[in-house]
Amino acid sequence: MGNITKDEALYQEMCRVVGKVVLEMRDLGQEPKHIVIAGVLRTSLANQRIKRSELTTQAMETVIKSLAG
């Protein structure tokens, strides 16, 4: 039973990434609108100095596509 499919793992990582951005934005007093969240993720992905897993990168790219249209 403990097997997580690739799609489930991606979805869980997407939720984690978005949740982290929303909470950080709230802490900074910003309203977490979908287009702003996509922009934050886009900016974060542009920073090549941060090491990310392939799953996290894929999740961030998928969230950007979903939110920015």
XYZ file of C-alpha atoms in Angstrom:
69
model
C 0.000 0.000 0.000
C 2.654 2.685 0.678
C 3.447 3.132 -3.035
C 3.002 6.655 -4.328
C 2.624 6.981 -8.063
C 4.628 9.547 -9.993
C 1.505 11.694 -10.519
C 0.609 11.573 -6.820
C 4.150 12.543 -5.843
C 4.055 15.468 -8.286
C 0.686 16.620 -6.939
C 1.891 16.440 -3.335
C 5.019 18.411 -4.213
C 2.910 21.020 -6.053
C 0.760 21.440 -2.948
C 3.841 21.763 -0.733
C 5.418 24.378 -3.020
C 2.254 26.486 -3.294
C 1.571 26.225 0.431
C 5.067 27.425 1.254
C 4.749 30.426 -1.081
C 1.307 31.363 0.264
C 2.486 31.206 3.881
C 5.613 33.246 3.154
C 3.540 35.863 1.304
C 1.127 36.059 4.221
C 4.024 36.575 6.617
C 5.206 39.460 4.437
C 1.737 41.011 4.414
C 1.101 40.317 0.733
C -2.143 39.010 -0.690
C -1.484 35.604 -2.272
C -3.213 36.038 -5.650
C -2.675 33.309 -8.220
C -0.724 35.479 -10.662
C 1.558 36.720 -7.873
C 2.203 33.152 -6.707
C 3.162 32.206 -10.284
C 5.517 35.195 -10.408
C 7.186 34.254 -7.136
C 7.742 30.720 -8.416
C 9.050 32.004 -11.766
C 11.532 34.240 -9.953
C 12.585 31.402 -7.685
C 13.152 29.058 -10.641
C 15.344 31.688 -12.302
C 17.783 31.444 -9.374
C 20.084 28.671 -10.564
C 22.132 28.716 -7.344
C 19.362 26.917 -5.457
C 19.606 23.140 -5.738
C 16.212 21.513 -6.288
C 15.129 17.993 -6.946
C 13.755 17.199 -10.379
C 10.349 16.632 -8.767
C 10.358 20.086 -7.146
C 11.392 21.772 -10.397
C 8.677 19.926 -12.299
C 6.118 20.813 -9.630
C 7.060 24.492 -9.744
C 6.849 24.570 -13.549
C 3.469 22.818 -13.505
C 2.084 25.225 -10.911
C 3.273 28.218 -12.963
C 1.553 26.860 -16.068
C -1.613 26.166 -14.121
C -1.798 29.561 -12.425
C -0.547 31.817 -15.202
C -2.494 30.138 -17.973
